[in-house]
Structures are given as structure tokens and as C-alpha cells.
Amino acid sequence: MGNIFKDLAIKYHTGSLLIKLIFINIAVFLVVRLTGVILTLAGIEVNPLLSYMQLPSNLSVLIWRPWTLFSYMFLQYDLLHILFNMLWLYWFGQLFLHFFSEKQLGGLYLLGGLSGAALYLLAYNLIPFFSSTYGVLLGSSAAVLAIVIATAVYAPDFKISLLFFGNVSLKYIAAVTIILDAISITSQNAGGHIAHLGGAMLGFFFAYRWKQGKDITRFINTLIDKIIILCKPRPKIRIKYKRPETDMEYNTRKQKESAEIDIILDKIKRSGYNALTTEEKKKLFNASKN
């Protein structure tokens, strides 16, 4: 068992940012689910980890849980939910990295998740259909869909092979995905589909601006870099203060150095300069400068 965790740790540290994102999602899933199992066995129905990581639609609750704007996009609870999200993230993440960098992948994941959260909150607080509904949002779908749509918009005619369908262009996959989400925003999982559309909008905007020579992920990646630098432990600098020599100490040191030079000069007379060691040559050179 120890070797398994060691191998996983090595794969995490040596893997790309895409692999790290998948590892983080799976780790959060396992921790939350195992906590839920333990609490259920203990007769406790509410899982506090789930409650404090999912994004609430009520703004008065959100103001006390602002971290959920980020935590929800790493949180899945159902096995099929995380399975499909991670497969999409892996497949389209690999395609994305053919055209863009790892830092752009990470930045777009976060921005896509935030965009999905923003559209979800706007819909649940402004649209009358949702006015009497208290919803919670969880899942990485909005973040993943931002990567999917960005890839499809940047390379719309790039084809991938699908079971039963053969080679299909990315633009058709993106179009079908968006249509399905659009017609499902009044379904039982309305919040999830709205968030998907928010992530898709961000992915489209990223690819559109990139084609114009602008990288909208730069600012968030710069911010993350600054936070990492601030959080890194600073090396301890030790300053040694040298006590000034007294006259007696100075004279003693000079006498010692003079005696060493006399010995070196005697050695030169007996055996020649080439007989000196490297240290003796260095001492003679320093003495000649003084």
C-alpha cells in the first residue's frame, strides 16, 4: 500500500498541470465521499465538507463562504459525475495543450469555473423562475467546458474519433454540448447547465481574444505566481559581525604572516618556485600585493 501512495506522489509531482488538476479533483472526491460514509455510519446525515465546499445560490450565505467560488469547481460527489468530468478534462486538456501552455490551461480552468459561478448566481438571483429556489452548485463541469469550447473555437475543424460516429470536428461537439445545456436550463439540474454555459462563454472569449493576440489568463496566472512567491518561506540571512582587531592582535597576526613568508622564501632558495604548494603560492601572491 505504501508503494502505491509513493508511486501516486511521484506521478503527481512529475506530471503536467493537467494531471495535477485531475489528481486534485479525485483526491477531493475521495475525501468528501469517505467522510460522508463515516458520518452516515455514525448516524450523522449532514456532511460538513460537502456543505462548506459547494456554492450556495443565496448571496447572504455566500458572503460567509466566499471560498466556495473556487472550492465548488473541484468538488464532485457522484462517481459518474467525476468520471465523465475527468475524462472530458483529460481528453480535451490534451488537445488544449497542443495549442496552448500549461499555465493557460490552469488559468482557463479557474476563470471558466468563476464564469460558471457568476452566471449561476446571476440567474438564481435575477431570473423570476429561480426566485423561490435555493440551489447549491458543485462540479468541475463549467471549468472543463471552458477548456472544451476554447479548443473547439481555436481549432474548429480538428477532428477526433468518436465511437459509433467516426471522425467528428470539434465545432460540432461544442455546438451539440451548448445546445443540450441551453435546452436543459429549466430541468432539475438547472444550476449545473447554467454554469456550463458560463464556462462555455469564457472558453469562447479566451479563444477569440487569443486570436487577436491577447491572453486573458495572464492576469490570473501573474496573481497566482505572486501569491506563491509570498507564501514561500524566505531563506534566513545570518549576518556575522567581525570584531575589530586590537593593536596586539594585529601585531601578532602580522608577525605570523611574516614568519610564514620567510619560510616560503627559504623554500624557494632551496628548491625553486615550482616546489611551492598552491596554498604557499597564494600566500606569497597576497603578500606581494600588500
PDB file of C-alpha atoms in Angstrom:
ATOM      1  CA  MET A   1       0.000   0.000   0.000  1.00  0.00           C
ATOM      2  CA  GLY A   2       2.865   2.359   0.840  1.00  0.00           C
ATOM      3  CA  ASN A   3       4.364   1.814  -2.627  1.00  0.00           C
ATOM      4  CA  ILE A   4       1.043   2.738  -4.255  1.00  0.00           C
ATOM      5  CA  PHE A   5       0.901   6.096  -2.476  1.00  0.00           C
ATOM      6  CA  LYS A   6       4.583   6.659  -3.234  1.00  0.00           C
ATOM      7  CA  ASP A   7       4.014   5.986  -6.947  1.00  0.00           C
ATOM      8  CA  LEU A   8       0.994   8.298  -6.979  1.00  0.00           C
ATOM      9  CA  ALA A   9       3.016  11.039  -5.277  1.00  0.00           C
ATOM     10  CA  ILE A  10       5.764  10.683  -7.880  1.00  0.00           C
ATOM     11  CA  LYS A  11       3.234  10.817 -10.734  1.00  0.00           C
ATOM     12  CA  TYR A  12       1.667  13.920  -9.207  1.00  0.00           C
ATOM     13  CA  HIS A  13       4.949  15.790  -8.769  1.00  0.00           C
ATOM     14  CA  THR A  14       6.339  14.796 -12.168  1.00  0.00           C
ATOM     15  CA  GLY A  15       3.063  15.083 -14.088  1.00  0.00           C
ATOM     16  CA  SER A  16       1.805  18.042 -16.092  1.00  0.00           C
ATOM     17  CA  LEU A  17      -0.605  20.604 -14.675  1.00  0.00           C
ATOM     18  CA  LEU A  18      -3.407  18.676 -16.398  1.00  0.00           C
ATOM     19  CA  ILE A  19      -2.515  15.558 -14.390  1.00  0.00           C
ATOM     20  CA  LYS A  20      -2.288  17.630 -11.200  1.00  0.00           C
ATOM     21  CA  LEU A  21      -5.804  19.027 -11.756  1.00  0.00           C
ATOM     22  CA  ILE A  22      -7.173  15.510 -12.211  1.00  0.00           C
ATOM     23  CA  PHE A  23      -5.360  14.300  -9.096  1.00  0.00           C
ATOM     24  CA  ILE A  24      -6.739  17.198  -7.034  1.00  0.00           C
ATOM     25  CA  ASN A  25     -10.309  16.541  -8.185  1.00  0.00           C
ATOM     26  CA  ILE A  26     -10.044  12.834  -7.413  1.00  0.00           C
ATOM     27  CA  ALA A  27      -8.455  13.490  -4.011  1.00  0.00           C
ATOM     28  CA  VAL A  28     -11.236  15.921  -3.032  1.00  0.00           C
ATOM     29  CA  PHE A  29     -13.853  13.430  -4.238  1.00  0.00           C
ATOM     30  CA  LEU A  30     -12.389  10.607  -2.142  1.00  0.00           C
ATOM     31  CA  VAL A  31     -12.018  12.729   0.994  1.00  0.00           C
ATOM     32  CA  VAL A  32     -15.580  14.064   0.793  1.00  0.00           C
ATOM     33  CA  ARG A  33     -17.143  10.692  -0.029  1.00  0.00           C
ATOM     34  CA  LEU A  34     -15.223   8.790   2.651  1.00  0.00           C
ATOM     35  CA  THR A  35     -16.136  11.468   5.191  1.00  0.00           C
ATOM     36  CA  GLY A  36     -19.783  11.067   4.177  1.00  0.00           C
ATOM     37  CA  VAL A  37     -19.618   7.279   4.611  1.00  0.00           C
ATOM     38  CA  ILE A  38     -18.074   7.583   8.089  1.00  0.00           C
ATOM     39  CA  LEU A  39     -20.633  10.185   9.189  1.00  0.00           C
ATOM     40  CA  THR A  40     -23.524   8.127   7.814  1.00  0.00           C
ATOM     41  CA  LEU A  41     -22.350   5.071   9.746  1.00  0.00           C
ATOM     42  CA  ALA A  42     -22.200   7.277  12.853  1.00  0.00           C
ATOM     43  CA  GLY A  43     -25.815   8.338  12.320  1.00  0.00           C
ATOM     44  CA  ILE A  44     -24.980  11.858  11.079  1.00  0.00           C
ATOM     45  CA  GLU A  45     -26.779  12.757   7.865  1.00  0.00           C
ATOM     46  CA  VAL A  46     -25.129  16.113   7.074  1.00  0.00           C
ATOM     47  CA  ASN A  47     -21.637  16.094   5.582  1.00  0.00           C
ATOM     48  CA  PRO A  48     -19.993  19.388   6.657  1.00  0.00           C
ATOM     49  CA  LEU A  49     -17.286  19.130   3.981  1.00  0.00           C
ATOM     50  CA  LEU A  50     -19.913  18.958   1.264  1.00  0.00           C
ATOM     51  CA  SER A  51     -21.930  21.802   2.817  1.00  0.00           C
ATOM     52  CA  TYR A  52     -18.932  24.119   3.124  1.00  0.00           C
ATOM     53  CA  MET A  53     -17.436  23.433  -0.317  1.00  0.00           C
ATOM     54  CA  GLN A  54     -20.478  23.691  -2.601  1.00  0.00           C
ATOM     55  CA  LEU A  55     -21.516  27.106  -3.920  1.00  0.00           C
ATOM     56  CA  PRO A  56     -24.799  28.438  -2.474  1.00  0.00           C
ATOM     57  CA  SER A  57     -27.129  30.492  -4.646  1.00  0.00           C
ATOM     58  CA  ASN A  58     -28.185  32.631  -1.677  1.00  0.00           C
ATOM     59  CA  LEU A  59     -25.914  35.695  -1.539  1.00  0.00           C
ATOM     60  CA  SER A  60     -26.410  36.147   2.206  1.00  0.00           C
ATOM     61  CA  VAL A  61     -24.958  32.656   2.698  1.00  0.00           C
ATOM     62  CA  LEU A  62     -22.250  33.128   0.068  1.00  0.00           C
ATOM     63  CA  ILE A  63     -20.892  36.216   1.813  1.00  0.00           C
ATOM     64  CA  TRP A  64     -19.875  33.977   4.729  1.00  0.00           C
ATOM     65  CA  ARG A  65     -18.443  31.304   2.421  1.00  0.00           C
ATOM     66  CA  PRO A  66     -16.571  33.208  -0.306  1.00  0.00           C
ATOM     67  CA  TRP A  67     -14.079  30.346  -0.782  1.00  0.00           C
ATOM     68  CA  THR A  68     -16.886  28.284  -2.350  1.00  0.00           C
ATOM     69  CA  LEU A  69     -16.451  30.331  -5.546  1.00  0.00           C
ATOM     70  CA  PHE A  70     -13.287  28.248  -6.015  1.00  0.00           C
ATOM     71  CA  SER A  71     -13.882  25.101  -3.973  1.00  0.00           C
ATOM     72  CA  TYR A  72     -17.051  24.108  -5.862  1.00  0.00           C
ATOM     73  CA  MET A  73     -15.111  23.615  -9.118  1.00  0.00           C
ATOM     74  CA  PHE A  74     -13.013  20.851  -7.532  1.00  0.00           C
ATOM     75  CA  LEU A  75     -15.959  19.124  -5.865  1.00  0.00           C
ATOM     76  CA  GLN A  76     -17.825  16.117  -7.263  1.00  0.00           C
ATOM     77  CA  TYR A  77     -19.975  13.778  -5.211  1.00  0.00           C
ATOM     78  CA  ASP A  78     -21.296  11.110  -7.578  1.00  0.00           C
ATOM     79  CA  LEU A  79     -18.975   8.551  -9.155  1.00  0.00           C
ATOM     80  CA  LEU A  80     -20.349   9.034 -12.670  1.00  0.00           C
ATOM     81  CA  HIS A  81     -20.120  12.804 -12.226  1.00  0.00           C
ATOM     82  CA  ILE A  82     -16.392  12.775 -11.549  1.00  0.00           C
ATOM     83  CA  LEU A  83     -15.753  10.002 -14.089  1.00  0.00           C
ATOM     84  CA  PHE A  84     -17.224  11.926 -17.019  1.00  0.00           C
ATOM     85  CA  ASN A  85     -15.781  15.265 -15.922  1.00  0.00           C
ATOM     86  CA  MET A  86     -12.265  13.857 -15.578  1.00  0.00           C
ATOM     87  CA  LEU A  87     -12.485  12.017 -18.902  1.00  0.00           C
ATOM     88  CA  TRP A  88     -13.530  15.245 -20.633  1.00  0.00           C
ATOM     89  CA  LEU A  89     -10.803  17.161 -18.831  1.00  0.00           C
ATOM     90  CA  TYR A  90      -8.157  14.622 -19.824  1.00  0.00           C
ATOM     91  CA  TRP A  91      -9.198  14.269 -23.473  1.00  0.00           C
ATOM     92  CA  PHE A  92      -9.728  17.947 -24.203  1.00  0.00           C
ATOM     93  CA  GLY A  93      -6.932  19.019 -21.876  1.00  0.00           C
ATOM     94  CA  GLN A  94      -4.508  17.013 -24.022  1.00  0.00           C
ATOM     95  CA  LEU A  95      -5.873  18.697 -27.152  1.00  0.00           C
ATOM     96  CA  PHE A  96      -5.696  22.103 -25.497  1.00  0.00           C
ATOM     97  CA  LEU A  97      -2.018  21.575 -24.673  1.00  0.00           C
ATOM     98  CA  HIS A  98      -1.295  21.010 -28.368  1.00  0.00           C
ATOM     99  CA  PHE A  99      -2.120  24.670 -28.960  1.00  0.00           C
ATOM    100  CA  PHE A 100      -1.583  26.414 -25.615  1.00  0.00           C
ATOM    101  CA  SER A 101       0.595  26.244 -22.498  1.00  0.00           C
ATOM    102  CA  GLU A 102       0.060  24.523 -19.157  1.00  0.00           C
ATOM    103  CA  LYS A 103      -0.267  27.881 -17.383  1.00  0.00           C
ATOM    104  CA  GLN A 104      -3.037  28.871 -19.792  1.00  0.00           C
ATOM    105  CA  LEU A 105      -4.770  25.571 -19.049  1.00  0.00           C
ATOM    106  CA  GLY A 106      -4.695  26.256 -15.312  1.00  0.00           C
ATOM    107  CA  GLY A 107      -5.752  29.875 -15.719  1.00  0.00           C
ATOM    108  CA  LEU A 108      -8.616  28.960 -18.024  1.00  0.00           C
ATOM    109  CA  TYR A 109      -9.790  26.224 -15.640  1.00  0.00           C
ATOM    110  CA  LEU A 110     -10.093  28.775 -12.825  1.00  0.00           C
ATOM    111  CA  LEU A 111     -11.623  31.514 -14.981  1.00  0.00           C
ATOM    112  CA  GLY A 112     -14.080  29.054 -16.522  1.00  0.00           C
ATOM    113  CA  GLY A 113     -15.170  27.936 -13.075  1.00  0.00           C
ATOM    114  CA  LEU A 114     -15.564  31.530 -11.900  1.00  0.00           C
ATOM    115  CA  SER A 115     -17.523  32.448 -15.017  1.00  0.00           C
ATOM    116  CA  GLY A 116     -19.846  29.493 -14.466  1.00  0.00           C
ATOM    117  CA  ALA A 117     -20.329  30.551 -10.847  1.00  0.00           C
ATOM    118  CA  ALA A 118     -21.065  34.136 -11.882  1.00  0.00           C
ATOM    119  CA  LEU A 119     -23.742  33.176 -14.424  1.00  0.00           C
ATOM    120  CA  TYR A 120     -25.280  30.725 -11.951  1.00  0.00           C
ATOM    121  CA  LEU A 121     -25.518  33.389  -9.220  1.00  0.00           C
ATOM    122  CA  LEU A 122     -26.945  35.958 -11.626  1.00  0.00           C
ATOM    123  CA  ALA A 123     -29.602  33.529 -12.881  1.00  0.00           C
ATOM    124  CA  TYR A 124     -30.692  32.380  -9.423  1.00  0.00           C
ATOM    125  CA  ASN A 125     -30.893  35.920  -8.067  1.00  0.00           C
ATOM    126  CA  LEU A 126     -32.323  37.834 -11.051  1.00  0.00           C
ATOM    127  CA  ILE A 127     -34.495  35.453 -13.105  1.00  0.00           C
ATOM    128  CA  PRO A 128     -38.041  35.085 -11.669  1.00  0.00           C
ATOM    129  CA  PHE A 129     -38.160  31.350 -12.468  1.00  0.00           C
ATOM    130  CA  PHE A 130     -35.469  30.734  -9.825  1.00  0.00           C
ATOM    131  CA  SER A 131     -36.537  33.419  -7.333  1.00  0.00           C
ATOM    132  CA  SER A 132     -38.002  30.973  -4.811  1.00  0.00           C
ATOM    133  CA  THR A 133     -35.317  28.331  -5.279  1.00  0.00           C
ATOM    134  CA  TYR A 134     -32.330  27.772  -3.001  1.00  0.00           C
ATOM    135  CA  GLY A 135     -29.684  25.999  -5.015  1.00  0.00           C
ATOM    136  CA  VAL A 136     -26.179  24.719  -4.499  1.00  0.00           C
ATOM    137  CA  LEU A 137     -23.590  24.226  -7.215  1.00  0.00           C
ATOM    138  CA  LEU A 138     -20.770  21.698  -7.326  1.00  0.00           C
ATOM    139  CA  GLY A 139     -18.668  20.113 -10.025  1.00  0.00           C
ATOM    140  CA  SER A 140     -15.837  20.970 -12.387  1.00  0.00           C
ATOM    141  CA  SER A 141     -18.061  20.924 -15.485  1.00  0.00           C
ATOM    142  CA  ALA A 142     -18.005  24.702 -16.040  1.00  0.00           C
ATOM    143  CA  ALA A 143     -14.210  24.806 -15.769  1.00  0.00           C
ATOM    144  CA  VAL A 144     -13.827  21.779 -18.049  1.00  0.00           C
ATOM    145  CA  LEU A 145     -16.287  23.136 -20.595  1.00  0.00           C
ATOM    146  CA  ALA A 146     -14.275  26.359 -20.832  1.00  0.00           C
ATOM    147  CA  ILE A 147     -11.309  24.233 -21.976  1.00  0.00           C
ATOM    148  CA  VAL A 148     -13.524  22.241 -24.374  1.00  0.00           C
ATOM    149  CA  ILE A 149     -15.022  25.313 -26.053  1.00  0.00           C
ATOM    150  CA  ALA A 150     -11.704  27.201 -26.176  1.00  0.00           C
ATOM    151  CA  THR A 151     -10.121  24.277 -28.019  1.00  0.00           C
ATOM    152  CA  ALA A 152     -13.078  23.936 -30.382  1.00  0.00           C
ATOM    153  CA  VAL A 153     -13.153  27.659 -31.208  1.00  0.00           C
ATOM    154  CA  TYR A 154      -9.394  27.805 -31.790  1.00  0.00           C
ATOM    155  CA  ALA A 155      -9.295  24.647 -33.934  1.00  0.00           C
ATOM    156  CA  PRO A 156     -12.921  24.127 -35.099  1.00  0.00           C
ATOM    157  CA  ASP A 157     -12.083  21.705 -37.906  1.00  0.00           C
ATOM    158  CA  PHE A 158      -9.787  19.498 -35.843  1.00  0.00           C
ATOM    159  CA  LYS A 159     -11.305  16.014 -35.918  1.00  0.00           C
ATOM    160  CA  ILE A 160     -11.432  13.370 -33.219  1.00  0.00           C
ATOM    161  CA  SER A 161     -12.718   9.819 -33.496  1.00  0.00           C
ATOM    162  CA  LEU A 162     -15.927   9.006 -31.601  1.00  0.00           C
ATOM    163  CA  LEU A 163     -17.417   5.581 -31.083  1.00  0.00           C
ATOM    164  CA  PHE A 164     -20.369   4.981 -33.463  1.00  0.00           C
ATOM    165  CA  PHE A 165     -19.823   8.397 -35.117  1.00  0.00           C
ATOM    166  CA  GLY A 166     -16.326   8.163 -36.581  1.00  0.00           C
ATOM    167  CA  ASN A 167     -14.303  11.338 -37.136  1.00  0.00           C
ATOM    168  CA  VAL A 168     -16.131  14.422 -35.878  1.00  0.00           C
ATOM    169  CA  SER A 169     -14.979  18.051 -35.957  1.00  0.00           C
ATOM    170  CA  LEU A 170     -14.604  19.809 -32.624  1.00  0.00           C
ATOM    171  CA  LYS A 171     -17.028  22.556 -33.697  1.00  0.00           C
ATOM    172  CA  TYR A 172     -19.885  20.049 -33.884  1.00  0.00           C
ATOM    173  CA  ILE A 173     -19.078  18.580 -30.470  1.00  0.00           C
ATOM    174  CA  ALA A 174     -19.046  22.084 -28.996  1.00  0.00           C
ATOM    175  CA  ALA A 175     -22.298  23.064 -30.724  1.00  0.00           C
ATOM    176  CA  VAL A 176     -24.172  19.948 -29.530  1.00  0.00           C
ATOM    177  CA  THR A 177     -22.876  20.409 -25.975  1.00  0.00           C
ATOM    178  CA  ILE A 178     -24.033  24.031 -25.805  1.00  0.00           C
ATOM    179  CA  ILE A 179     -27.445  23.234 -27.300  1.00  0.00           C
ATOM    180  CA  LEU A 180     -28.034  20.436 -24.801  1.00  0.00           C
ATOM    181  CA  ASP A 181     -27.173  22.742 -21.910  1.00  0.00           C
ATOM    182  CA  ALA A 182     -29.331  25.561 -23.281  1.00  0.00           C
ATOM    183  CA  ILE A 183     -32.455  23.404 -23.560  1.00  0.00           C
ATOM    184  CA  SER A 184     -31.885  21.989 -20.070  1.00  0.00           C
ATOM    185  CA  ILE A 185     -31.733  25.181 -18.007  1.00  0.00           C
ATOM    186  CA  THR A 186     -35.236  24.572 -16.640  1.00  0.00           C
ATOM    187  CA  SER A 187     -34.517  20.955 -15.725  1.00  0.00           C
ATOM    188  CA  GLN A 188     -33.812  19.533 -12.278  1.00  0.00           C
ATOM    189  CA  ASN A 189     -30.118  20.333 -12.690  1.00  0.00           C
ATOM    190  CA  ALA A 190     -30.788  23.867 -13.912  1.00  0.00           C
ATOM    191  CA  GLY A 191     -27.897  25.404 -11.940  1.00  0.00           C
ATOM    192  CA  GLY A 192     -25.394  22.976 -13.406  1.00  0.00           C
ATOM    193  CA  HIS A 193     -26.459  23.661 -17.004  1.00  0.00           C
ATOM    194  CA  ILE A 194     -26.392  27.413 -16.436  1.00  0.00           C
ATOM    195  CA  ALA A 195     -22.863  27.123 -15.023  1.00  0.00           C
ATOM    196  CA  HIS A 196     -21.860  25.066 -18.072  1.00  0.00           C
ATOM    197  CA  LEU A 197     -22.963  27.913 -20.317  1.00  0.00           C
ATOM    198  CA  GLY A 198     -20.963  30.368 -18.209  1.00  0.00           C
ATOM    199  CA  GLY A 199     -17.847  28.259 -18.617  1.00  0.00           C
ATOM    200  CA  ALA A 200     -18.503  27.895 -22.341  1.00  0.00           C
ATOM    201  CA  MET A 201     -18.805  31.675 -22.740  1.00  0.00           C
ATOM    202  CA  LEU A 202     -15.447  32.153 -21.029  1.00  0.00           C
ATOM    203  CA  GLY A 203     -13.820  29.494 -23.222  1.00  0.00           C
ATOM    204  CA  PHE A 204     -15.138  31.211 -26.359  1.00  0.00           C
ATOM    205  CA  PHE A 205     -13.911  34.595 -25.138  1.00  0.00           C
ATOM    206  CA  PHE A 206     -10.443  33.193 -24.365  1.00  0.00           C
ATOM    207  CA  ALA A 207     -10.010  31.717 -27.866  1.00  0.00           C
ATOM    208  CA  TYR A 208     -11.456  34.840 -29.518  1.00  0.00           C
ATOM    209  CA  ARG A 209      -9.103  37.180 -27.671  1.00  0.00           C
ATOM    210  CA  TRP A 210      -6.139  34.855 -28.204  1.00  0.00           C
ATOM    211  CA  LYS A 211      -6.666  35.084 -31.958  1.00  0.00           C
ATOM    212  CA  GLN A 212      -6.445  38.858 -31.511  1.00  0.00           C
ATOM    213  CA  GLY A 213      -3.124  38.480 -29.711  1.00  0.00           C
ATOM    214  CA  LYS A 214      -4.451  38.818 -26.138  1.00  0.00           C
ATOM    215  CA  ASP A 215      -4.179  36.252 -23.349  1.00  0.00           C
ATOM    216  CA  ILE A 216      -6.952  36.757 -20.787  1.00  0.00           C
ATOM    217  CA  THR A 217      -5.396  34.178 -18.448  1.00  0.00           C
ATOM    218  CA  ARG A 218      -2.224  36.225 -17.988  1.00  0.00           C
ATOM    219  CA  PHE A 219      -3.504  38.344 -15.120  1.00  0.00           C
ATOM    220  CA  ILE A 220      -4.730  35.413 -13.022  1.00  0.00           C
ATOM    221  CA  ASN A 221      -1.518  33.464 -13.645  1.00  0.00           C
ATOM    222  CA  THR A 222       0.521  36.519 -12.643  1.00  0.00           C
ATOM    223  CA  LEU A 223      -1.574  36.829  -9.479  1.00  0.00           C
ATOM    224  CA  ILE A 224      -1.058  33.138  -8.661  1.00  0.00           C
ATOM    225  CA  ASP A 225       2.704  33.479  -9.179  1.00  0.00           C
ATOM    226  CA  LYS A 226       2.819  36.436  -6.773  1.00  0.00           C
ATOM    227  CA  ILE A 227       0.812  34.525  -4.146  1.00  0.00           C
ATOM    228  CA  ILE A 228       3.168  31.532  -4.456  1.00  0.00           C
ATOM    229  CA  ILE A 229       6.201  33.786  -4.038  1.00  0.00           C
ATOM    230  CA  LEU A 230       4.675  35.408  -0.939  1.00  0.00           C
ATOM    231  CA  CYS A 231       3.829  32.028   0.589  1.00  0.00           C
ATOM    232  CA  LYS A 232       7.272  30.559   0.032  1.00  0.00           C
ATOM    233  CA  PRO A 233       9.432  30.583   3.186  1.00  0.00           C
ATOM    234  CA  ARG A 234      12.135  33.181   2.907  1.00  0.00           C
ATOM    235  CA  PRO A 235      15.713  31.998   3.464  1.00  0.00           C
ATOM    236  CA  LYS A 236      17.191  33.081   6.766  1.00  0.00           C
ATOM    237  CA  ILE A 237      20.038  35.531   6.341  1.00  0.00           C
ATOM    238  CA  ARG A 238      22.655  35.412   9.019  1.00  0.00           C
ATOM    239  CA  ILE A 239      24.855  38.467   9.415  1.00  0.00           C
ATOM    240  CA  LYS A 240      28.163  37.937  11.145  1.00  0.00           C
ATOM    241  CA  TYR A 241      29.731  40.986  12.705  1.00  0.00           C
ATOM    242  CA  LYS A 242      33.503  40.886  12.828  1.00  0.00           C
ATOM    243  CA  ARG A 243      35.042  42.372  15.918  1.00  0.00           C
ATOM    244  CA  PRO A 244      37.789  44.904  15.066  1.00  0.00           C
ATOM    245  CA  GLU A 245      41.309  43.752  15.913  1.00  0.00           C
ATOM    246  CA  THR A 246      43.224  45.238  18.808  1.00  0.00           C
ATOM    247  CA  ASP A 247      46.780  46.513  18.272  1.00  0.00           C
ATOM    248  CA  MET A 248      48.188  43.447  19.987  1.00  0.00           C
ATOM    249  CA  GLU A 249      46.128  41.072  17.809  1.00  0.00           C
ATOM    250  CA  TYR A 250      47.138  42.955  14.663  1.00  0.00           C
ATOM    251  CA  ASN A 251      50.860  42.799  15.532  1.00  0.00           C
ATOM    252  CA  THR A 252      50.606  39.095  16.361  1.00  0.00           C
ATOM    253  CA  ARG A 253      48.895  38.341  13.043  1.00  0.00           C
ATOM    254  CA  LYS A 254      51.452  40.333  11.074  1.00  0.00           C
ATOM    255  CA  GLN A 255      54.354  38.557  12.807  1.00  0.00           C
ATOM    256  CA  LYS A 256      52.818  35.197  11.984  1.00  0.00           C
ATOM    257  CA  GLU A 257      52.309  36.161   8.326  1.00  0.00           C
ATOM    258  CA  SER A 258      55.886  37.485   8.104  1.00  0.00           C
ATOM    259  CA  ALA A 259      57.257  34.245   9.536  1.00  0.00           C
ATOM    260  CA  GLU A 260      55.247  32.218   7.006  1.00  0.00           C
ATOM    261  CA  ILE A 261      56.595  34.344   4.123  1.00  0.00           C
ATOM    262  CA  ASP A 262      60.188  33.872   5.380  1.00  0.00           C
ATOM    263  CA  ILE A 263      59.672  30.096   5.343  1.00  0.00           C
ATOM    264  CA  ILE A 264      58.273  30.253   1.786  1.00  0.00           C
ATOM    265  CA  LEU A 265      61.203  32.391   0.587  1.00  0.00           C
ATOM    266  CA  ASP A 266      63.695  29.943   2.136  1.00  0.00           C
ATOM    267  CA  LYS A 267      61.946  27.121   0.317  1.00  0.00           C
ATOM    268  CA  ILE A 268      62.260  28.999  -2.984  1.00  0.00           C
ATOM    269  CA  LYS A 269      66.023  29.419  -2.388  1.00  0.00           C
ATOM    270  CA  ARG A 270      66.435  25.710  -1.704  1.00  0.00           C
ATOM    271  CA  SER A 271      64.091  24.122  -4.261  1.00  0.00           C
ATOM    272  CA  GLY A 272      62.821  26.824  -6.582  1.00  0.00           C
ATOM    273  CA  TYR A 273      59.410  28.429  -7.091  1.00  0.00           C
ATOM    274  CA  ASN A 274      57.868  25.321  -8.659  1.00  0.00           C
ATOM    275  CA  ALA A 275      58.351  23.439  -5.396  1.00  0.00           C
ATOM    276  CA  LEU A 276      55.757  25.620  -3.661  1.00  0.00           C
ATOM    277  CA  THR A 277      52.290  24.298  -2.986  1.00  0.00           C
ATOM    278  CA  THR A 278      49.189  26.089  -4.312  1.00  0.00           C
ATOM    279  CA  GLU A 279      48.461  27.465  -0.838  1.00  0.00           C
ATOM    280  CA  GLU A 280      52.050  28.757  -0.480  1.00  0.00           C
ATOM    281  CA  LYS A 281      51.906  30.455  -3.886  1.00  0.00           C
ATOM    282  CA  LYS A 282      48.624  32.115  -2.867  1.00  0.00           C
ATOM    283  CA  LYS A 283      50.127  33.425   0.388  1.00  0.00           C
ATOM    284  CA  LEU A 284      53.166  34.778  -1.472  1.00  0.00           C
ATOM    285  CA  PHE A 285      50.977  36.491  -4.040  1.00  0.00           C
ATOM    286  CA  ASN A 286      48.807  38.135  -1.362  1.00  0.00           C
ATOM    287  CA  ALA A 287      51.902  39.312   0.492  1.00  0.00           C
ATOM    288  CA  SER A 288      53.302  40.871  -2.688  1.00  0.00           C
ATOM    289  CA  LYS A 289      50.081  42.921  -3.097  1.00  0.00           C
ATOM    290  CA  ASN A 290      50.465  44.344   0.388  1.00  0.00           C
TER     291      ASN A 290
END
